[in-house]
Amino acid sequence: MTQACHRKCVPPHYKDAELSKGESVCLDRCVAKYLEVHERMGKKLTELSLQDEELLKRMQQGAGTA
Amino acid sequence: GCLRPVMAAVPPSSAAGGPEPPPPPLQYSLLLQHLVGDQRRPRAWDPAALGGIPSPPKSEEQKMVERAMESCAFKAALACVGGFVLGGAFGVFTAGIDTNVGFDPKDPYRTPTAKEVLKDMGQRGISYAKNFAIVGAMFSCTECVVESYRGKSDWKNSVISGCITGGAIGFRAGLKAGVIGCGGFAAFSAAIDYYLR
């Protein structure tokens, strides 16, 4: 996250030691987007792996009884 | 780091009739819930561990004060006060070198009295100060807003806000004056920005 947002928001002009207003606004937005996408992806992947596990269980039960 | 798609693992299929039962498959969904889902536990982020330069944490008051000083309203107010002072000084100075006070048509060579000169200086100083203050506040405010909107900090911010300020000032005298004001003020801000960067 640090690398991605740094690459996006902080251009390599090092005239001033402090973060300017535009840069700090950009970093705020970048971090918020990254965390939201991270959360959504996690939820989706959890859903997918739950489905997979159920499928597997059914297959195993089917193989066991067969 | 990126999440790679993981699917439930299938244990190596033991042949039917093997003595030990197959180990239960890893429940990745449970793992995921603990890592990124609802059951994750909050962590204390330590900047030293994350690779940042360790510095003493800022107190809440310090953060509040810094946030206020970086806000657009504060910057506009600062420019307003600065413009007022500068405009006042400029007005008083120009009143000293460009007098047209105390002109008496019956006696064109009469030197104005000190009282008249002082009064003229005061009036011109106040009028210039007000103009400078308004222009400074408008320019600073628009520049801050444009920078917050774009999320970048480069020369285009001052050009855009110069155009808006010049246009707003000139617009009162008609559309053409507004366009000229926009172009002129934008060029002026670009020159100052180039000099300052």
PDB file of C-alpha atoms in Angstrom:
ATOM      1  CA  MET A   1       0.000   0.000   0.000  1.00  0.00           C
ATOM      2  CA  THR A   2       2.802   2.382   0.926  1.00  0.00           C
ATOM      3  CA  GLN A   3       4.593   1.742  -2.344  1.00  0.00           C
ATOM      4  CA  ALA A   4       1.497   1.988  -4.502  1.00  0.00           C
ATOM      5  CA  CYS A   5       0.273   5.224  -2.977  1.00  0.00           C
ATOM      6  CA  HIS A   6       3.740   6.754  -2.960  1.00  0.00           C
ATOM      7  CA  ARG A   7       4.147   5.958  -6.638  1.00  0.00           C
ATOM      8  CA  LYS A   8       0.742   7.476  -7.402  1.00  0.00           C
ATOM      9  CA  CYS A   9       0.701  10.557  -5.233  1.00  0.00           C
ATOM     10  CA  VAL A  10       4.204  11.797  -4.517  1.00  0.00           C
ATOM     11  CA  PRO A  11       6.010  12.994  -7.655  1.00  0.00           C
ATOM     12  CA  PRO A  12       9.823  12.987  -7.429  1.00  0.00           C
ATOM     13  CA  HIS A  13      10.208  16.754  -6.995  1.00  0.00           C
ATOM     14  CA  TYR A  14      11.891  17.174  -3.650  1.00  0.00           C
ATOM     15  CA  LYS A  15      11.892  20.939  -3.170  1.00  0.00           C
ATOM     16  CA  ASP A  16       9.996  21.049   0.104  1.00  0.00           C
ATOM     17  CA  ALA A  17      10.436  18.748   3.085  1.00  0.00           C
ATOM     18  CA  GLU A  18       6.754  18.741   4.078  1.00  0.00           C
ATOM     19  CA  LEU A  19       3.870  17.132   2.244  1.00  0.00           C
ATOM     20  CA  SER A  20       1.935  19.750   0.327  1.00  0.00           C
ATOM     21  CA  LYS A  21      -1.830  19.981   0.581  1.00  0.00           C
ATOM     22  CA  GLY A  22      -2.426  18.297  -2.757  1.00  0.00           C
ATOM     23  CA  GLU A  23      -0.159  15.410  -1.864  1.00  0.00           C
ATOM     24  CA  SER A  24      -1.745  14.824   1.509  1.00  0.00           C
ATOM     25  CA  VAL A  25      -5.237  14.931  -0.004  1.00  0.00           C
ATOM     26  CA  CYS A  26      -4.120  12.407  -2.625  1.00  0.00           C
ATOM     27  CA  LEU A  27      -2.624  10.113   0.018  1.00  0.00           C
ATOM     28  CA  ASP A  28      -5.830  10.233   2.076  1.00  0.00           C
ATOM     29  CA  ARG A  29      -7.882   9.178  -0.918  1.00  0.00           C
ATOM     30  CA  CYS A  30      -5.394   6.510  -1.990  1.00  0.00           C
ATOM     31  CA  VAL A  31      -5.306   4.835   1.409  1.00  0.00           C
ATOM     32  CA  ALA A  32      -9.081   4.939   1.762  1.00  0.00           C
ATOM     33  CA  LYS A  33      -9.559   3.335  -1.662  1.00  0.00           C
ATOM     34  CA  TYR A  34      -6.930   0.700  -1.037  1.00  0.00           C
ATOM     35  CA  LEU A  35      -8.427  -0.371   2.295  1.00  0.00           C
ATOM     36  CA  GLU A  36     -11.941  -0.484   0.887  1.00  0.00           C
ATOM     37  CA  VAL A  37     -10.884  -2.614  -2.067  1.00  0.00           C
ATOM     38  CA  HIS A  38      -8.894  -4.854   0.272  1.00  0.00           C
ATOM     39  CA  GLU A  39     -11.962  -5.413   2.452  1.00  0.00           C
ATOM     40  CA  ARG A  40     -14.270  -6.106  -0.476  1.00  0.00           C
ATOM     41  CA  MET A  41     -11.841  -8.562  -2.030  1.00  0.00           C
ATOM     42  CA  GLY A  42     -11.463 -10.350   1.271  1.00  0.00           C
ATOM     43  CA  LYS A  43     -15.193 -10.762   1.622  1.00  0.00           C
ATOM     44  CA  LYS A  44     -15.574 -11.988  -1.938  1.00  0.00           C
ATOM     45  CA  LEU A  45     -12.760 -14.492  -1.569  1.00  0.00           C
ATOM     46  CA  THR A  46     -14.213 -15.782   1.682  1.00  0.00           C
ATOM     47  CA  GLU A  47     -17.505 -16.308  -0.112  1.00  0.00           C
ATOM     48  CA  LEU A  48     -15.853 -18.137  -2.981  1.00  0.00           C
ATOM     49  CA  SER A  49     -13.835 -20.414  -0.755  1.00  0.00           C
ATOM     50  CA  LEU A  50     -16.950 -21.215   1.297  1.00  0.00           C
ATOM     51  CA  GLN A  51     -18.708 -22.289  -1.872  1.00  0.00           C
ATOM     52  CA  ASP A  52     -15.752 -24.392  -2.860  1.00  0.00           C
ATOM     53  CA  GLU A  53     -15.640 -26.096   0.507  1.00  0.00           C
ATOM     54  CA  GLU A  54     -19.325 -26.950   0.396  1.00  0.00           C
ATOM     55  CA  LEU A  55     -18.897 -28.415  -3.051  1.00  0.00           C
ATOM     56  CA  LEU A  56     -15.979 -30.462  -1.832  1.00  0.00           C
ATOM     57  CA  LYS A  57     -17.892 -31.748   1.164  1.00  0.00           C
ATOM     58  CA  ARG A  58     -20.750 -32.832  -1.025  1.00  0.00           C
ATOM     59  CA  MET A  59     -18.379 -34.584  -3.386  1.00  0.00           C
ATOM     60  CA  GLN A  60     -16.699 -36.385  -0.513  1.00  0.00           C
ATOM     61  CA  GLN A  61     -19.998 -37.413   0.991  1.00  0.00           C
ATOM     62  CA  GLY A  62     -21.118 -38.612  -2.396  1.00  0.00           C
ATOM     63  CA  ALA A  63     -17.869 -40.578  -2.829  1.00  0.00           C
ATOM     64  CA  GLY A  64     -18.169 -41.973   0.697  1.00  0.00           C
ATOM     65  CA  THR A  65     -21.662 -43.284   0.305  1.00  0.00           C
ATOM     66  CA  ALA A  66     -21.044 -44.567  -3.222  1.00  0.00           C
TER      67      ALA A  66
ATOM     68  CA  GLY B   1       0.452  -7.523  -0.086  1.00  0.00           C
ATOM     69  CA  CYS B   2      -1.901  -8.897  -2.653  1.00  0.00           C
ATOM     70  CA  LEU B   3      -4.351 -11.602  -1.865  1.00  0.00           C
ATOM     71  CA  ARG B   4      -4.014 -14.567  -4.102  1.00  0.00           C
ATOM     72  CA  PRO B   5      -7.139 -16.541  -4.795  1.00  0.00           C
ATOM     73  CA  VAL B   6      -7.095 -19.638  -2.644  1.00  0.00           C
ATOM     74  CA  MET B   7      -9.435 -22.524  -2.983  1.00  0.00           C
ATOM     75  CA  ALA B   8     -10.115 -25.258  -0.499  1.00  0.00           C
ATOM     76  CA  ALA B   9      -7.292 -27.764  -0.543  1.00  0.00           C
ATOM     77  CA  VAL B  10      -7.994 -31.357  -1.442  1.00  0.00           C
ATOM     78  CA  PRO B  11      -6.020 -33.806   0.654  1.00  0.00           C
ATOM     79  CA  PRO B  12      -4.222 -36.527  -1.258  1.00  0.00           C
ATOM     80  CA  SER B  13      -6.954 -38.987  -1.908  1.00  0.00           C
ATOM     81  CA  SER B  14      -6.405 -42.059   0.163  1.00  0.00           C
ATOM     82  CA  ALA B  15      -7.464 -45.224  -1.513  1.00  0.00           C
ATOM     83  CA  ALA B  16     -10.741 -46.673  -0.376  1.00  0.00           C
ATOM     84  CA  GLY B  17     -10.080 -49.054   2.459  1.00  0.00           C
ATOM     85  CA  GLY B  18      -6.999 -47.218   3.803  1.00  0.00           C
ATOM     86  CA  PRO B  19      -6.535 -47.628   7.536  1.00  0.00           C
ATOM     87  CA  GLU B  20      -6.395 -43.975   8.612  1.00  0.00           C
ATOM     88  CA  PRO B  21      -9.155 -41.502   7.744  1.00  0.00           C
ATOM     89  CA  PRO B  22      -8.087 -38.603   5.457  1.00  0.00           C
ATOM     90  CA  PRO B  23      -7.217 -35.451   7.382  1.00  0.00           C
ATOM     91  CA  PRO B  24      -9.940 -32.816   7.167  1.00  0.00           C
ATOM     92  CA  PRO B  25      -9.312 -30.220   4.457  1.00  0.00           C
ATOM     93  CA  LEU B  26      -8.001 -26.850   5.528  1.00  0.00           C
ATOM     94  CA  GLN B  27     -10.845 -24.453   5.948  1.00  0.00           C
ATOM     95  CA  TYR B  28      -9.503 -21.502   4.035  1.00  0.00           C
ATOM     96  CA  SER B  29     -12.732 -19.622   4.446  1.00  0.00           C
ATOM     97  CA  LEU B  30     -12.211 -19.638   8.196  1.00  0.00           C
ATOM     98  CA  LEU B  31      -8.634 -18.502   7.776  1.00  0.00           C
ATOM     99  CA  LEU B  32      -9.722 -15.689   5.494  1.00  0.00           C
ATOM    100  CA  GLN B  33     -12.351 -14.560   7.934  1.00  0.00           C
ATOM    101  CA  HIS B  34      -9.755 -14.293  10.616  1.00  0.00           C
ATOM    102  CA  LEU B  35      -7.267 -12.537   8.360  1.00  0.00           C
ATOM    103  CA  VAL B  36      -9.352 -10.071   6.378  1.00  0.00           C
ATOM    104  CA  GLY B  37     -12.981 -10.686   7.208  1.00  0.00           C
ATOM    105  CA  ASP B  38     -15.225  -9.996  10.158  1.00  0.00           C
ATOM    106  CA  GLN B  39     -13.238 -11.905  12.753  1.00  0.00           C
ATOM    107  CA  ARG B  40      -9.938 -10.114  12.304  1.00  0.00           C
ATOM    108  CA  ARG B  41      -8.442  -8.525  15.374  1.00  0.00           C
ATOM    109  CA  PRO B  42      -7.253  -4.891  15.376  1.00  0.00           C
ATOM    110  CA  ARG B  43      -3.503  -4.366  15.285  1.00  0.00           C
ATOM    111  CA  ALA B  44      -1.398  -1.555  16.657  1.00  0.00           C
ATOM    112  CA  TRP B  45       0.585  -0.234  13.712  1.00  0.00           C
ATOM    113  CA  ASP B  46       4.156   0.408  14.732  1.00  0.00           C
ATOM    114  CA  PRO B  47       5.894   2.719  12.236  1.00  0.00           C
ATOM    115  CA  ALA B  48       9.303   1.436  13.251  1.00  0.00           C
ATOM    116  CA  ALA B  49       8.297  -2.078  12.288  1.00  0.00           C
ATOM    117  CA  LEU B  50       6.724  -0.919   9.010  1.00  0.00           C
ATOM    118  CA  GLY B  51       9.964   0.671   7.895  1.00  0.00           C
ATOM    119  CA  GLY B  52       9.214   4.275   8.681  1.00  0.00           C
ATOM    120  CA  ILE B  53      11.581   6.599  10.497  1.00  0.00           C
ATOM    121  CA  PRO B  54      10.627   6.386  14.181  1.00  0.00           C
ATOM    122  CA  SER B  55       9.421   9.723  15.509  1.00  0.00           C
ATOM    123  CA  PRO B  56       7.525  10.613  18.695  1.00  0.00           C
ATOM    124  CA  PRO B  57       3.772  10.316  18.177  1.00  0.00           C
ATOM    125  CA  LYS B  58       1.941  13.617  17.830  1.00  0.00           C
ATOM    126  CA  SER B  59      -0.567  14.594  20.484  1.00  0.00           C
ATOM    127  CA  GLU B  60      -4.187  15.219  19.564  1.00  0.00           C
ATOM    128  CA  GLU B  61      -3.882  18.986  20.088  1.00  0.00           C
ATOM    129  CA  GLN B  62      -0.852  19.141  17.855  1.00  0.00           C
ATOM    130  CA  LYS B  63      -2.679  17.255  15.133  1.00  0.00           C
ATOM    131  CA  MET B  64      -5.694  19.555  15.442  1.00  0.00           C
ATOM    132  CA  VAL B  65      -3.585  22.685  15.230  1.00  0.00           C
ATOM    133  CA  GLU B  66      -1.695  21.380  12.229  1.00  0.00           C
ATOM    134  CA  ARG B  67      -4.923  20.437  10.489  1.00  0.00           C
ATOM    135  CA  ALA B  68      -6.318  23.944  11.119  1.00  0.00           C
ATOM    136  CA  MET B  69      -3.160  25.609   9.823  1.00  0.00           C
ATOM    137  CA  GLU B  70      -3.253  23.569   6.642  1.00  0.00           C
ATOM    138  CA  SER B  71      -6.918  24.222   5.938  1.00  0.00           C
ATOM    139  CA  CYS B  72      -8.079  26.387   3.034  1.00  0.00           C
ATOM    140  CA  ALA B  73      -9.906  28.855   5.278  1.00  0.00           C
ATOM    141  CA  PHE B  74      -6.808  29.632   7.292  1.00  0.00           C
ATOM    142  CA  LYS B  75      -4.730  30.124   4.173  1.00  0.00           C
ATOM    143  CA  ALA B  76      -7.324  32.464   2.702  1.00  0.00           C
ATOM    144  CA  ALA B  77      -7.489  34.463   5.949  1.00  0.00           C
ATOM    145  CA  LEU B  78      -3.705  34.714   6.044  1.00  0.00           C
ATOM    146  CA  ALA B  79      -3.607  35.962   2.463  1.00  0.00           C
ATOM    147  CA  CYS B  80      -6.373  38.433   3.251  1.00  0.00           C
ATOM    148  CA  VAL B  81      -4.493  39.959   6.197  1.00  0.00           C
ATOM    149  CA  GLY B  82      -1.221  39.960   4.295  1.00  0.00           C
ATOM    150  CA  GLY B  83      -2.872  41.594   1.323  1.00  0.00           C
ATOM    151  CA  PHE B  84      -4.416  44.229   3.546  1.00  0.00           C
ATOM    152  CA  VAL B  85      -1.083  45.178   5.078  1.00  0.00           C
ATOM    153  CA  LEU B  86       0.722  45.147   1.747  1.00  0.00           C
ATOM    154  CA  GLY B  87      -2.025  47.106   0.053  1.00  0.00           C
ATOM    155  CA  GLY B  88      -2.013  49.689   2.801  1.00  0.00           C
ATOM    156  CA  ALA B  89       1.714  50.218   2.504  1.00  0.00           C
ATOM    157  CA  PHE B  90       1.492  50.366  -1.283  1.00  0.00           C
ATOM    158  CA  GLY B  91      -1.357  52.850  -1.183  1.00  0.00           C
ATOM    159  CA  VAL B  92       0.382  55.166   1.251  1.00  0.00           C
ATOM    160  CA  PHE B  93       3.546  55.015  -0.810  1.00  0.00           C
ATOM    161  CA  THR B  94       1.885  55.778  -4.133  1.00  0.00           C
ATOM    162  CA  ALA B  95      -0.094  58.575  -2.544  1.00  0.00           C
ATOM    163  CA  GLY B  96       3.235  60.166  -1.703  1.00  0.00           C
ATOM    164  CA  ILE B  97       4.585  60.085  -5.240  1.00  0.00           C
ATOM    165  CA  ASP B  98       1.418  60.742  -7.208  1.00  0.00           C
ATOM    166  CA  THR B  99      -0.361  63.626  -5.577  1.00  0.00           C
ATOM    167  CA  ASN B 100      -3.353  65.248  -7.164  1.00  0.00           C
ATOM    168  CA  VAL B 101      -4.718  66.630  -3.979  1.00  0.00           C
ATOM    169  CA  GLY B 102      -5.613  70.139  -3.105  1.00  0.00           C
ATOM    170  CA  PHE B 103      -5.834  71.279  -6.684  1.00  0.00           C
ATOM    171  CA  ASP B 104      -7.390  74.683  -6.749  1.00  0.00           C
ATOM    172  CA  PRO B 105      -8.405  75.800 -10.263  1.00  0.00           C
ATOM    173  CA  LYS B 106      -7.909  79.419  -9.313  1.00  0.00           C
ATOM    174  CA  ASP B 107      -4.344  78.832  -8.096  1.00  0.00           C
ATOM    175  CA  PRO B 108      -2.778  75.781  -9.799  1.00  0.00           C
ATOM    176  CA  TYR B 109       0.607  76.245  -8.155  1.00  0.00           C
ATOM    177  CA  ARG B 110      -0.666  75.999  -4.613  1.00  0.00           C
ATOM    178  CA  THR B 111       1.060  73.331  -2.549  1.00  0.00           C
ATOM    179  CA  PRO B 112      -1.392  71.155  -0.682  1.00  0.00           C
ATOM    180  CA  THR B 113      -1.490  71.396   3.099  1.00  0.00           C
ATOM    181  CA  ALA B 114      -0.166  68.579   5.229  1.00  0.00           C
ATOM    182  CA  LYS B 115      -3.642  67.749   6.462  1.00  0.00           C
ATOM    183  CA  GLU B 116      -4.923  67.279   2.918  1.00  0.00           C
ATOM    184  CA  VAL B 117      -1.980  65.119   1.983  1.00  0.00           C
ATOM    185  CA  LEU B 118      -2.376  62.936   5.023  1.00  0.00           C
ATOM    186  CA  LYS B 119      -6.062  62.516   4.389  1.00  0.00           C
ATOM    187  CA  ASP B 120      -5.415  61.545   0.798  1.00  0.00           C
ATOM    188  CA  MET B 121      -2.744  59.084   1.857  1.00  0.00           C
ATOM    189  CA  GLY B 122      -5.112  57.506   4.340  1.00  0.00           C
ATOM    190  CA  GLN B 123      -7.925  57.152   1.813  1.00  0.00           C
ATOM    191  CA  ARG B 124      -5.741  55.726  -0.895  1.00  0.00           C
ATOM    192  CA  GLY B 125      -4.060  53.420   1.565  1.00  0.00           C
ATOM    193  CA  ILE B 126      -7.384  52.031   2.752  1.00  0.00           C
ATOM    194  CA  SER B 127      -8.751  51.616  -0.739  1.00  0.00           C
ATOM    195  CA  TYR B 128      -5.660  49.840  -2.051  1.00  0.00           C
ATOM    196  CA  ALA B 129      -5.531  47.707   1.099  1.00  0.00           C
ATOM    197  CA  LYS B 130      -9.097  46.532   0.644  1.00  0.00           C
ATOM    198  CA  ASN B 131      -8.528  45.656  -2.990  1.00  0.00           C
ATOM    199  CA  PHE B 132      -5.332  43.795  -2.299  1.00  0.00           C
ATOM    200  CA  ALA B 133      -6.922  41.928   0.592  1.00  0.00           C
ATOM    201  CA  ILE B 134      -9.871  40.770  -1.496  1.00  0.00           C
ATOM    202  CA  VAL B 135      -7.704  39.726  -4.415  1.00  0.00           C
ATOM    203  CA  GLY B 136      -5.253  37.906  -2.166  1.00  0.00           C
ATOM    204  CA  ALA B 137      -7.962  36.065  -0.289  1.00  0.00           C
ATOM    205  CA  MET B 138      -9.737  35.053  -3.502  1.00  0.00           C
ATOM    206  CA  PHE B 139      -6.558  33.832  -5.134  1.00  0.00           C
ATOM    207  CA  SER B 140      -5.419  31.872  -2.097  1.00  0.00           C
ATOM    208  CA  CYS B 141      -8.851  30.346  -1.549  1.00  0.00           C
ATOM    209  CA  THR B 142      -9.296  29.241  -5.159  1.00  0.00           C
ATOM    210  CA  GLU B 143      -5.772  27.880  -5.333  1.00  0.00           C
ATOM    211  CA  CYS B 144      -6.299  25.820  -2.187  1.00  0.00           C
ATOM    212  CA  VAL B 145      -9.651  24.496  -3.427  1.00  0.00           C
ATOM    213  CA  VAL B 146      -8.248  23.604  -6.845  1.00  0.00           C
ATOM    214  CA  GLU B 147      -5.278  21.851  -5.262  1.00  0.00           C
ATOM    215  CA  SER B 148      -7.529  19.861  -2.938  1.00  0.00           C
ATOM    216  CA  TYR B 149      -9.725  18.863  -5.854  1.00  0.00           C
ATOM    217  CA  ARG B 150      -6.905  17.789  -8.165  1.00  0.00           C
ATOM    218  CA  GLY B 151      -4.837  16.092  -5.493  1.00  0.00           C
ATOM    219  CA  LYS B 152      -1.641  17.296  -7.148  1.00  0.00           C
ATOM    220  CA  SER B 153       0.688  20.160  -6.374  1.00  0.00           C
ATOM    221  CA  ASP B 154       2.146  21.727  -9.522  1.00  0.00           C
ATOM    222  CA  TRP B 155       2.105  24.968 -11.530  1.00  0.00           C
ATOM    223  CA  LYS B 156      -1.318  24.418 -13.075  1.00  0.00           C
ATOM    224  CA  ASN B 157      -3.041  25.157  -9.776  1.00  0.00           C
ATOM    225  CA  SER B 158      -1.856  28.771  -9.668  1.00  0.00           C
ATOM    226  CA  VAL B 159      -2.640  29.322 -13.351  1.00  0.00           C
ATOM    227  CA  ILE B 160      -6.203  28.044 -12.974  1.00  0.00           C
ATOM    228  CA  SER B 161      -6.853  30.013  -9.813  1.00  0.00           C
ATOM    229  CA  GLY B 162      -5.242  33.112 -11.378  1.00  0.00           C
ATOM    230  CA  CYS B 163      -7.633  32.833 -14.295  1.00  0.00           C
ATOM    231  CA  ILE B 164     -10.614  32.464 -11.961  1.00  0.00           C
ATOM    232  CA  THR B 165      -9.581  35.435  -9.813  1.00  0.00           C
ATOM    233  CA  GLY B 166      -8.731  37.689 -12.753  1.00  0.00           C
ATOM    234  CA  GLY B 167     -11.904  36.699 -14.505  1.00  0.00           C
ATOM    235  CA  ALA B 168     -14.019  37.421 -11.454  1.00  0.00           C
ATOM    236  CA  ILE B 169     -12.452  40.839 -11.018  1.00  0.00           C
ATOM    237  CA  GLY B 170     -12.683  41.776 -14.675  1.00  0.00           C
ATOM    238  CA  PHE B 171     -16.127  40.357 -15.165  1.00  0.00           C
ATOM    239  CA  ARG B 172     -17.663  43.298 -13.365  1.00  0.00           C
ATOM    240  CA  ALA B 173     -16.557  45.484 -16.273  1.00  0.00           C
ATOM    241  CA  GLY B 174     -17.878  43.212 -18.986  1.00  0.00           C
ATOM    242  CA  LEU B 175     -17.092  39.838 -20.550  1.00  0.00           C
ATOM    243  CA  LYS B 176     -14.101  40.966 -22.616  1.00  0.00           C
ATOM    244  CA  ALA B 177     -12.465  42.587 -19.594  1.00  0.00           C
ATOM    245  CA  GLY B 178     -13.072  39.361 -17.732  1.00  0.00           C
ATOM    246  CA  VAL B 179     -11.272  37.313 -20.364  1.00  0.00           C
ATOM    247  CA  ILE B 180      -8.356  39.736 -20.449  1.00  0.00           C
ATOM    248  CA  GLY B 181      -8.196  39.737 -16.661  1.00  0.00           C
ATOM    249  CA  CYS B 182      -8.173  35.953 -16.637  1.00  0.00           C
ATOM    250  CA  GLY B 183      -5.309  35.744 -19.090  1.00  0.00           C
ATOM    251  CA  GLY B 184      -3.301  38.502 -17.473  1.00  0.00           C
ATOM    252  CA  PHE B 185      -3.635  37.265 -13.932  1.00  0.00           C
ATOM    253  CA  ALA B 186      -2.947  33.677 -14.964  1.00  0.00           C
ATOM    254  CA  ALA B 187       0.245  34.739 -16.707  1.00  0.00           C
ATOM    255  CA  PHE B 188       1.257  36.782 -13.670  1.00  0.00           C
ATOM    256  CA  SER B 189       0.696  33.846 -11.314  1.00  0.00           C
ATOM    257  CA  ALA B 190       2.563  31.515 -13.627  1.00  0.00           C
ATOM    258  CA  ALA B 191       5.535  33.898 -13.647  1.00  0.00           C
ATOM    259  CA  ILE B 192       5.539  34.194  -9.838  1.00  0.00           C
ATOM    260  CA  ASP B 193       5.209  30.425  -9.508  1.00  0.00           C
ATOM    261  CA  TYR B 194       8.082  29.843 -11.889  1.00  0.00           C
ATOM    262  CA  TYR B 195      10.192  32.266  -9.900  1.00  0.00           C
ATOM    263  CA  LEU B 196       9.306  30.634  -6.590  1.00  0.00           C
ATOM    264  CA  ARG B 197       9.840  27.015  -7.621  1.00  0.00           C
TER     265      ARG B 197
END
